[in-house]
mmCIF file of C-alpha atoms and ligand atoms in Angstrom:
data_model
loop_
_atom_site.group_PDB
_atom_site.id
_atom_site.type_symbol
_atom_site.label_atom_id
_atom_site.label_comp_id
_atom_site.label_asym_id
_atom_site.label_seq_id
_atom_site.Cartn_x
_atom_site.Cartn_y
_atom_site.Cartn_z
ATOM 1 C CA UNK A 1 92.404 41.804 102.178
ATOM 2 C CA UNK A 2 90.229 44.792 101.248
ATOM 3 C CA UNK A 3 90.858 46.166 97.762
ATOM 4 C CA UNK A 4 92.545 49.398 98.864
ATOM 5 C CA UNK A 5 94.988 47.560 101.150
ATOM 6 C CA UNK A 6 95.802 44.946 98.500
ATOM 7 C CA UNK A 7 96.367 47.666 95.900
ATOM 8 C CA UNK A 8 98.413 49.718 98.325
ATOM 9 C CA UNK A 9 100.771 46.763 98.853
ATOM 10 C CA UNK A 10 101.416 46.792 95.091
ATOM 11 C CA UNK A 11 102.278 50.535 95.142
ATOM 12 C CA UNK A 12 98.953 51.294 93.518
ATOM 13 C CA UNK A 13 96.632 54.113 94.543
ATOM 14 C CA UNK A 14 93.113 54.939 93.339
ATOM 15 C CA UNK A 15 92.901 58.220 91.445
ATOM 16 C CA UNK A 16 89.238 58.728 92.361
ATOM 17 C CA UNK A 17 90.151 59.406 95.969
ATOM 18 C CA UNK A 18 92.552 62.221 95.061
ATOM 19 C CA UNK A 19 91.391 63.515 91.676
ATOM 20 C CA UNK A 20 89.867 66.800 92.800
ATOM 21 C CA UNK A 21 92.891 67.656 94.915
ATOM 22 C CA UNK A 22 95.195 66.898 91.987
ATOM 23 C CA UNK A 23 93.116 68.809 89.460
ATOM 24 C CA UNK A 24 91.238 71.499 91.420
ATOM 25 C CA UNK A 25 88.598 73.795 89.930
ATOM 26 C CA UNK A 26 90.872 76.739 90.526
ATOM 27 C CA UNK A 27 94.229 77.359 92.202
ATOM 28 C CA UNK A 28 94.055 76.492 95.907
ATOM 29 C CA UNK A 29 97.405 77.635 97.192
ATOM 30 C CA UNK A 30 98.323 76.651 100.722
ATOM 31 C CA UNK A 31 100.288 79.873 100.785
ATOM 32 C CA UNK A 32 98.672 82.675 102.786
ATOM 33 C CA UNK A 33 98.928 86.430 102.362
ATOM 34 C CA UNK A 34 101.698 87.583 104.687
ATOM 35 C CA UNK A 35 103.688 90.698 105.603
ATOM 36 C CA UNK A 36 107.067 91.083 107.319
ATOM 37 C CA UNK A 37 107.630 94.468 108.949
ATOM 38 C CA UNK A 38 111.319 95.332 108.687
ATOM 39 C CA UNK A 39 111.228 97.097 112.058
ATOM 40 C CA UNK A 40 109.962 93.866 113.623
ATOM 41 C CA UNK A 41 112.444 91.486 111.986
ATOM 42 C CA UNK A 42 115.646 93.543 111.785
ATOM 43 C CA UNK A 43 116.543 92.703 115.423
ATOM 44 C CA UNK A 44 116.495 89.007 114.459
ATOM 45 C CA UNK A 45 118.915 89.644 111.600
ATOM 46 C CA UNK A 46 121.237 91.434 114.028
ATOM 47 C CA UNK A 47 120.908 88.662 116.610
ATOM 48 C CA UNK A 48 121.728 86.072 113.938
ATOM 49 C CA UNK A 49 125.053 87.908 113.559
ATOM 50 C CA UNK A 50 125.869 87.149 117.222
ATOM 51 C CA UNK A 51 125.089 83.481 116.728
ATOM 52 C CA UNK A 52 126.927 82.641 113.521
ATOM 53 C CA UNK A 53 129.470 84.174 111.132
ATOM 54 C CA UNK A 54 128.816 84.436 107.406
ATOM 55 C CA UNK A 55 131.725 82.089 106.802
ATOM 56 C CA UNK A 56 130.350 79.411 109.097
ATOM 57 C CA UNK A 57 126.803 79.807 107.801
ATOM 58 C CA UNK A 58 128.067 80.040 104.183
ATOM 59 C CA UNK A 59 125.117 82.400 103.694
ATOM 60 C CA UNK A 60 123.655 84.101 106.773
ATOM 61 C CA UNK A 61 120.031 84.232 105.698
ATOM 62 C CA UNK A 62 116.758 84.331 107.612
ATOM 63 C CA UNK A 63 114.160 82.723 105.384
ATOM 64 C CA UNK A 64 110.803 84.441 104.914
ATOM 65 C CA UNK A 65 108.558 81.418 105.438
ATOM 66 C CA UNK A 66 104.978 81.586 104.359
ATOM 67 C CA UNK A 67 102.767 80.987 107.439
ATOM 68 C CA UNK A 68 100.785 78.443 105.378
ATOM 69 C CA UNK A 69 103.953 76.561 104.361
ATOM 70 C CA UNK A 70 106.039 76.477 107.547
ATOM 71 C CA UNK A 71 109.152 74.318 107.621
ATOM 72 C CA UNK A 72 109.498 74.228 103.836
ATOM 73 C CA UNK A 73 111.676 77.300 103.187
ATOM 74 C CA UNK A 74 109.027 78.655 100.841
ATOM 75 C CA UNK A 75 107.293 82.020 100.547
ATOM 76 C CA UNK A 76 105.051 80.520 97.847
ATOM 77 C CA UNK A 77 105.018 76.889 96.673
ATOM 78 C CA UNK A 78 107.593 77.737 93.980
ATOM 79 C CA UNK A 79 109.542 80.685 95.415
ATOM 80 C CA UNK A 80 112.263 81.101 98.029
ATOM 81 C CA UNK A 81 112.775 84.427 99.793
ATOM 82 C CA UNK A 82 115.289 85.269 102.487
ATOM 83 C CA UNK A 83 117.025 88.261 104.001
ATOM 84 C CA UNK A 84 120.800 87.951 103.899
ATOM 85 C CA UNK A 85 122.952 90.003 106.254
ATOM 86 C CA UNK A 86 126.680 90.544 105.877
ATOM 87 C CA UNK A 87 128.748 92.470 108.419
ATOM 88 C CA UNK A 88 131.720 94.759 107.787
ATOM 89 C CA UNK A 89 134.781 92.708 106.841
ATOM 90 C CA UNK A 90 132.892 89.484 106.161
ATOM 91 C CA UNK A 91 133.086 87.391 103.017
ATOM 92 C CA UNK A 92 130.410 84.915 101.949
ATOM 93 C CA UNK A 93 132.576 82.265 100.263
ATOM 94 C CA UNK A 94 132.329 81.505 96.548
ATOM 95 C CA UNK A 95 130.090 78.730 95.325
ATOM 96 C CA UNK A 96 127.850 77.993 92.376
ATOM 97 C CA UNK A 97 124.569 76.194 91.869
ATOM 98 C CA UNK A 98 122.019 75.478 89.180
ATOM 99 C CA UNK A 99 119.442 77.612 90.985
ATOM 100 C CA UNK A 100 119.411 81.255 89.894
ATOM 101 C CA UNK A 101 119.344 84.002 92.505
ATOM 102 C CA UNK A 102 118.275 87.595 92.577
ATOM 103 C CA UNK A 103 119.369 90.129 95.184
ATOM 104 C CA UNK A 104 117.352 93.210 95.941
ATOM 105 C CA UNK A 105 119.270 95.559 98.201
ATOM 106 C CA UNK A 106 117.390 96.569 101.349
ATOM 107 C CA UNK A 107 119.852 98.256 103.740
ATOM 108 C CA UNK A 108 123.433 99.496 103.686
ATOM 109 C CA UNK A 109 125.761 100.319 100.857
ATOM 110 C CA UNK A 110 129.259 99.562 99.689
ATOM 111 C CA UNK A 111 129.151 95.771 99.819
ATOM 112 C CA UNK A 112 129.818 93.897 96.610
ATOM 113 C CA UNK A 113 128.924 90.682 94.940
ATOM 114 C CA UNK A 114 131.319 89.044 92.506
ATOM 115 C CA UNK A 115 129.732 87.060 89.692
ATOM 116 C CA UNK A 116 131.660 85.216 86.986
ATOM 117 C CA UNK A 117 134.850 87.198 87.578
ATOM 118 C CA UNK A 118 133.329 90.684 87.901
ATOM 119 C CA UNK A 119 132.484 92.654 91.016
ATOM 120 C CA UNK A 120 129.554 95.003 91.372
ATOM 121 C CA UNK A 121 128.952 97.375 94.263
ATOM 122 C CA UNK A 122 125.434 97.282 95.676
ATOM 123 C CA UNK A 123 123.213 100.168 96.770
ATOM 124 C CA UNK A 124 119.671 100.124 98.184
ATOM 125 C CA UNK A 125 117.135 99.417 95.446
ATOM 126 C CA UNK A 126 119.671 97.817 93.102
ATOM 127 C CA UNK A 127 118.522 94.583 91.476
ATOM 128 C CA UNK A 128 121.412 92.140 91.112
ATOM 129 C CA UNK A 129 121.381 88.765 89.341
ATOM 130 C CA UNK A 130 123.358 85.602 90.002
ATOM 131 C CA UNK A 131 122.770 83.480 86.876
ATOM 132 C CA UNK A 132 122.546 79.709 87.048
ATOM 133 C CA UNK A 133 125.899 77.945 87.566
ATOM 134 C CA UNK A 134 128.013 81.104 87.926
ATOM 135 C CA UNK A 135 130.580 81.406 90.728
ATOM 136 C CA UNK A 136 129.528 84.042 93.233
ATOM 137 C CA UNK A 137 130.876 85.408 96.498
ATOM 138 C CA UNK A 138 129.774 88.441 98.475
ATOM 139 C CA UNK A 139 131.913 90.813 100.568
ATOM 140 C CA UNK A 140 131.342 93.846 102.737
ATOM 141 C CA UNK A 141 134.287 96.265 102.925
ATOM 142 C CA UNK A 142 131.923 99.037 104.149
ATOM 143 C CA UNK A 143 131.650 100.144 107.796
ATOM 144 C CA UNK A 144 127.985 99.098 108.101
ATOM 145 C CA UNK A 145 125.948 95.890 107.945
ATOM 146 C CA UNK A 146 124.335 95.221 104.612
ATOM 147 C CA UNK A 147 121.028 93.436 104.070
ATOM 148 C CA UNK A 148 119.437 92.239 100.867
ATOM 149 C CA UNK A 149 116.488 90.146 99.794
ATOM 150 C CA UNK A 150 117.478 86.850 98.156
ATOM 151 C CA UNK A 151 114.977 85.384 95.688
ATOM 152 C CA UNK A 152 115.767 81.933 94.332
ATOM 153 C CA UNK A 153 114.131 79.414 92.022
ATOM 154 C CA UNK A 154 115.603 76.354 93.798
ATOM 155 C CA UNK A 155 112.198 74.849 94.539
ATOM 156 C CA UNK A 156 111.482 74.670 90.821
ATOM 157 C CA UNK A 157 114.946 73.247 90.129
ATOM 158 C CA UNK A 158 114.412 70.694 92.910
ATOM 159 C CA UNK A 159 110.992 69.524 91.774
ATOM 160 C CA UNK A 160 112.657 68.760 88.442
ATOM 161 C CA UNK A 161 115.507 66.960 90.272
ATOM 162 C CA UNK A 162 117.985 69.124 88.392
ATOM 163 C CA UNK A 163 120.020 70.622 91.235
ATOM 164 C CA UNK A 164 123.829 70.635 91.402
ATOM 165 C CA UNK A 165 126.137 72.768 93.540
ATOM 166 C CA UNK A 166 129.871 73.206 94.025
ATOM 167 C CA UNK A 167 132.083 75.070 96.487
ATOM 168 C CA UNK A 168 134.907 77.115 95.036
ATOM 169 C CA UNK A 169 138.413 76.051 96.056
ATOM 170 C CA UNK A 170 139.173 79.208 98.062
ATOM 171 C CA UNK A 171 137.092 81.957 99.643
ATOM 172 C CA UNK A 172 136.933 84.264 96.682
ATOM 173 C CA UNK A 173 137.009 83.717 92.960
ATOM 174 C CA UNK A 174 139.640 85.632 90.957
ATOM 175 C CA UNK A 175 138.487 88.940 89.478
ATOM 176 C CA UNK A 176 139.102 88.914 85.732
ATOM 177 C CA UNK A 177 136.958 91.806 84.509
ATOM 178 C CA UNK A 178 136.904 95.469 85.461
ATOM 179 C CA UNK A 179 133.919 96.719 87.487
ATOM 180 C CA UNK A 180 131.282 98.018 85.094
ATOM 181 C CA UNK A 181 132.460 95.862 82.157
ATOM 182 C CA UNK A 182 129.109 94.076 81.773
ATOM 183 C CA UNK A 183 127.209 97.340 82.007
ATOM 184 C CA UNK A 184 129.393 98.900 79.320
ATOM 185 C CA UNK A 185 128.854 95.922 77.010
ATOM 186 C CA UNK A 186 125.133 95.435 77.481
ATOM 187 C CA UNK A 187 123.673 98.352 79.455
ATOM 188 C CA UNK A 188 124.069 101.244 77.021
ATOM 189 C CA UNK A 189 121.833 100.144 74.123
ATOM 190 C CA UNK A 190 124.995 98.858 72.500
ATOM 191 C CA UNK A 191 126.369 95.351 72.116
ATOM 192 C CA UNK A 192 129.825 94.287 70.985
ATOM 193 C CA UNK A 193 129.690 93.498 67.265
ATOM 194 C CA UNK A 194 130.722 89.885 67.877
ATOM 195 C CA UNK A 195 128.515 89.384 70.952
ATOM 196 C CA UNK A 196 127.526 85.767 71.516
ATOM 197 C CA UNK A 197 124.571 85.022 73.753
ATOM 198 C CA UNK A 198 125.777 82.398 76.218
ATOM 199 C CA UNK A 199 122.687 81.969 78.379
ATOM 200 C CA UNK A 200 119.109 83.179 78.648
ATOM 201 C CA UNK A 201 119.989 85.283 81.695
ATOM 202 C CA UNK A 202 120.721 88.962 81.166
ATOM 203 C CA UNK A 203 124.455 89.712 80.956
ATOM 204 C CA UNK A 204 123.618 92.900 82.844
ATOM 205 C CA UNK A 205 123.885 91.683 86.408
ATOM 206 C CA UNK A 206 123.250 94.939 88.253
ATOM 207 C CA UNK A 207 120.258 97.137 87.406
ATOM 208 C CA UNK A 208 121.038 100.226 89.511
ATOM 209 C CA UNK A 209 118.180 101.857 91.409
ATOM 210 C CA UNK A 210 119.084 105.374 90.320
ATOM 211 C CA UNK A 211 118.348 104.350 86.719
ATOM 212 C CA UNK A 212 115.123 102.437 87.391
ATOM 213 C CA UNK A 213 113.872 105.165 89.760
ATOM 214 C CA UNK A 214 114.468 107.845 87.173
ATOM 215 C CA UNK A 215 112.702 105.750 84.518
ATOM 216 C CA UNK A 216 109.655 105.325 86.778
ATOM 217 C CA UNK A 217 109.577 109.020 87.499
ATOM 218 C CA UNK A 218 109.681 109.975 83.815
ATOM 219 C CA UNK A 219 107.195 107.259 82.884
ATOM 220 C CA UNK A 220 104.757 108.564 85.497
ATOM 221 C CA UNK A 221 104.900 112.024 83.962
ATOM 222 C CA UNK A 222 104.507 110.884 80.365
ATOM 223 C CA UNK A 223 101.647 108.372 80.458
ATOM 224 C CA UNK A 224 98.526 107.476 82.404
ATOM 225 C CA UNK A 225 98.789 104.911 85.204
ATOM 226 C CA UNK A 226 97.588 101.355 84.598
ATOM 227 C CA UNK A 227 94.535 100.786 86.821
ATOM 228 C CA UNK A 228 95.934 97.543 88.243
ATOM 229 C CA UNK A 229 99.629 98.336 88.567
ATOM 230 C CA UNK A 230 99.966 102.134 88.302
ATOM 231 C CA UNK A 231 103.446 102.462 86.736
ATOM 232 C CA UNK A 232 105.096 99.053 86.529
ATOM 233 C CA UNK A 233 108.101 98.027 84.483
ATOM 234 C CA UNK A 234 109.678 94.630 83.948
ATOM 235 C CA UNK A 235 113.435 94.138 84.114
ATOM 236 C CA UNK A 236 114.515 92.812 80.731
ATOM 237 C CA UNK A 237 117.487 91.114 79.155
ATOM 238 C CA UNK A 238 118.776 93.730 76.683
ATOM 239 C CA UNK A 239 120.197 91.021 74.409
ATOM 240 C CA UNK A 240 116.873 89.406 73.499
ATOM 241 C CA UNK A 241 114.191 91.688 74.968
ATOM 242 C CA UNK A 242 113.014 88.807 77.169
ATOM 243 C CA UNK A 243 112.888 88.694 80.942
ATOM 244 C CA UNK A 244 116.106 89.501 82.814
ATOM 245 C CA UNK A 245 116.033 85.991 84.311
ATOM 246 C CA UNK A 246 114.684 82.865 82.575
ATOM 247 C CA UNK A 247 112.865 81.572 85.659
ATOM 248 C CA UNK A 248 111.832 84.684 87.596
ATOM 249 C CA UNK A 249 109.813 87.659 86.429
ATOM 250 C CA UNK A 250 111.154 90.796 88.102
ATOM 251 C CA UNK A 251 109.572 94.234 88.204
ATOM 252 C CA UNK A 252 109.754 97.685 89.724
ATOM 253 C CA UNK A 253 106.690 99.886 90.103
ATOM 254 C CA UNK A 254 105.618 103.292 91.277
ATOM 255 C CA UNK A 255 102.224 103.761 92.908
ATOM 256 C CA UNK A 256 101.697 107.510 93.193
ATOM 257 C CA UNK A 257 100.444 109.191 96.356
ATOM 258 C CA UNK A 258 96.650 108.797 96.808
ATOM 259 C CA UNK A 259 96.386 106.152 94.045
ATOM 260 C CA UNK A 260 94.538 102.879 94.748
ATOM 261 C CA UNK A 261 94.864 100.049 92.249
ATOM 262 C CA UNK A 262 91.841 98.120 90.961
ATOM 263 C CA UNK A 263 91.757 94.477 92.199
ATOM 264 C CA UNK A 264 94.020 92.162 90.233
ATOM 265 C CA UNK A 265 94.820 88.495 90.523
ATOM 266 C CA UNK A 266 97.051 86.128 88.606
ATOM 267 C CA UNK A 267 98.325 82.581 88.865
ATOM 268 C CA UNK A 268 101.794 83.914 89.653
ATOM 269 C CA UNK A 269 102.224 84.284 93.418
ATOM 270 C CA UNK A 270 104.343 87.406 93.915
ATOM 271 C CA UNK A 271 106.845 88.641 96.516
ATOM 272 C CA UNK A 272 107.119 92.408 97.115
ATOM 273 C CA UNK A 273 109.922 94.465 98.659
ATOM 274 C CA UNK A 274 109.060 98.060 99.556
ATOM 275 C CA UNK A 275 111.695 100.610 98.587
ATOM 276 C CA UNK A 276 110.021 103.962 99.175
ATOM 277 C CA UNK A 277 106.785 105.395 100.481
ATOM 278 C CA UNK A 278 103.997 104.262 102.722
ATOM 279 C CA UNK A 279 100.687 102.675 101.997
ATOM 280 C CA UNK A 280 98.606 99.592 102.425
ATOM 281 C CA UNK A 281 97.884 96.408 100.564
ATOM 282 C CA UNK A 282 94.681 94.374 100.729
ATOM 283 C CA UNK A 283 95.335 90.737 99.812
ATOM 284 C CA UNK A 284 92.155 88.658 99.809
ATOM 285 C CA UNK A 285 90.589 89.402 103.190
ATOM 286 C CA UNK A 286 93.780 90.639 104.838
ATOM 287 C CA UNK A 287 95.098 94.169 105.004
ATOM 288 C CA UNK A 288 98.650 95.258 105.785
ATOM 289 C CA UNK A 289 100.236 98.667 106.182
ATOM 290 C CA UNK A 290 103.648 98.871 104.567
ATOM 291 C CA UNK A 291 106.678 101.113 104.781
ATOM 292 C CA UNK A 292 110.172 101.029 103.295
ATOM 293 C CA UNK A 293 112.095 97.713 103.672
ATOM 294 C CA UNK A 294 108.909 95.763 104.457
ATOM 295 C CA UNK A 295 108.107 92.612 102.502
ATOM 296 C CA UNK A 296 104.809 90.981 101.635
ATOM 297 C CA UNK A 297 103.560 88.088 99.534
ATOM 298 C CA UNK A 298 100.476 87.732 97.363
ATOM 299 C CA UNK A 299 99.605 84.057 96.752
ATOM 300 C CA UNK A 300 98.373 82.721 93.424
ATOM 301 C CA UNK A 301 94.826 83.708 92.444
ATOM 302 C CA UNK A 302 94.196 85.924 95.471
ATOM 303 C CA UNK A 303 93.005 89.408 94.427
ATOM 304 C CA UNK A 304 94.941 92.361 95.784
ATOM 305 C CA UNK A 305 94.957 96.141 95.704
ATOM 306 C CA UNK A 306 97.707 98.591 96.547
ATOM 307 C CA UNK A 307 97.094 102.050 98.033
ATOM 308 C CA UNK A 308 99.798 104.640 98.447
ATOM 309 C CA UNK A 309 99.699 107.353 101.122
ATOM 310 C CA UNK A 310 103.007 108.636 99.782
ATOM 311 C CA UNK A 311 104.610 107.861 96.398
ATOM 312 C CA UNK A 312 105.457 104.175 96.831
ATOM 313 C CA UNK A 313 108.106 102.206 94.947
ATOM 314 C CA UNK A 314 107.867 98.424 95.062
ATOM 315 C CA UNK A 315 110.138 95.714 93.709
ATOM 316 C CA UNK A 316 108.516 92.352 92.994
ATOM 317 C CA UNK A 317 109.283 88.913 91.637
ATOM 318 C CA UNK A 318 107.254 85.867 90.677
ATOM 319 C CA UNK A 319 107.353 82.654 88.642
ATOM 320 C CA UNK A 320 105.227 84.252 85.895
ATOM 321 C CA UNK A 321 107.878 83.736 83.217
ATOM 322 C CA UNK A 322 107.902 79.977 83.863
ATOM 323 C CA UNK A 323 104.124 79.843 83.583
ATOM 324 C CA UNK A 324 104.207 81.865 80.368
ATOM 325 C CA UNK A 325 106.728 79.481 78.828
ATOM 326 C CA UNK A 326 104.443 76.586 79.753
ATOM 327 C CA UNK A 327 101.410 78.469 78.413
ATOM 328 C CA UNK A 328 99.556 78.250 81.744
ATOM 329 C CA UNK A 329 99.691 81.841 83.037
ATOM 330 C CA UNK A 330 96.290 83.422 83.740
ATOM 331 C CA UNK A 331 95.334 86.800 85.110
ATOM 332 C CA UNK A 332 92.075 88.496 85.965
ATOM 333 C CA UNK A 333 91.691 92.222 85.906
ATOM 334 C CA UNK A 334 88.643 93.292 87.894
ATOM 335 C CA UNK A 335 86.629 92.159 90.890
ATOM 336 C CA UNK A 336 85.839 88.590 89.776
HETATM 337 O O1 GTQ B 401 123.838 83.968 98.225
HETATM 338 O O2 GTQ B 401 124.365 82.195 97.134
HETATM 339 O O3 GTQ B 401 119.450 82.950 100.269
HETATM 340 O O4 GTQ B 401 123.145 79.992 97.625
HETATM 341 C C1 GTQ B 401 120.159 80.853 99.488
HETATM 342 C C2 GTQ B 401 121.101 80.113 98.796
HETATM 343 C C3 GTQ B 401 121.481 82.815 99.132
HETATM 344 C C4 GTQ B 401 123.610 82.800 97.903
HETATM 345 C C5 GTQ B 401 120.365 82.200 99.629
HETATM 346 C C6 GTQ B 401 122.226 80.709 98.287
HETATM 347 C C7 GTQ B 401 122.425 82.080 98.456
#
């Protein structure tokens, strides 16, 4: 038998045939730049509502699949993104999982998510966290459909074979804390004297848009824009000053009218959700126009620039915080 066949039968493979794919000269993501126009995909969210109820689906989500990674439920190799739609009167039943989730509210208002015994109402632009292993259910008592972007780290959890999940015994978990309790404890630059940090995830599980929008506005009037990001702020955990989530870096940024950012690339592939304004993004050799509620993805190590025709506000998330913890994050500011 030839060497390679004999070795193969022993579950042995030669490194020299795969080395440069395993250890490339620079990141070679299979992910492609991509853009989802909300006007184009909203009809599919509505049609999904005719096909299946939230209860039957458990979560009625249309996954934003990267065109370079079809069939894998990935927007980048490490990140999940989906648009979840919940109709008036529906409840997405309580469950919990090791994967952490973020919600970024895209359309509608007056639906809630309940996390670890506390409800929070959600408005467009709010950034809401479901920490690892916390019970969560979502409900929509409002008269309109509600849509939000789900960002999850389950692909990272899965590659580490560390995933568990559980359904709650009943549709909804009991509410044990008043609405706003977490914000009062951790969102006012105050902490209870005997506060004990229980996880690395921020105890603040709703970062309301009206607050972040106001902060961006004031920031833009009190300092010069960064050439690569204009005015960009990271969501932080007020208990330790670290990232709001231990596995996902989350940010909100304002690109003022007529501003074009200087090319930037990093090893953290990033998902963007447009809140306000119009403009365009050039990602590698592709260019997309964007407007509110659109989504786009910038893969690892692909340079991109943002241009705003009107003041643009963008939410984004990436796996940067994981890479920083592993000491492997790299960025390049400029045209290189
Ligand atoms: O809302 O709990 O998009 O568990 C994917 C998995 C949403 C959720 C998703 C989930 C959820």
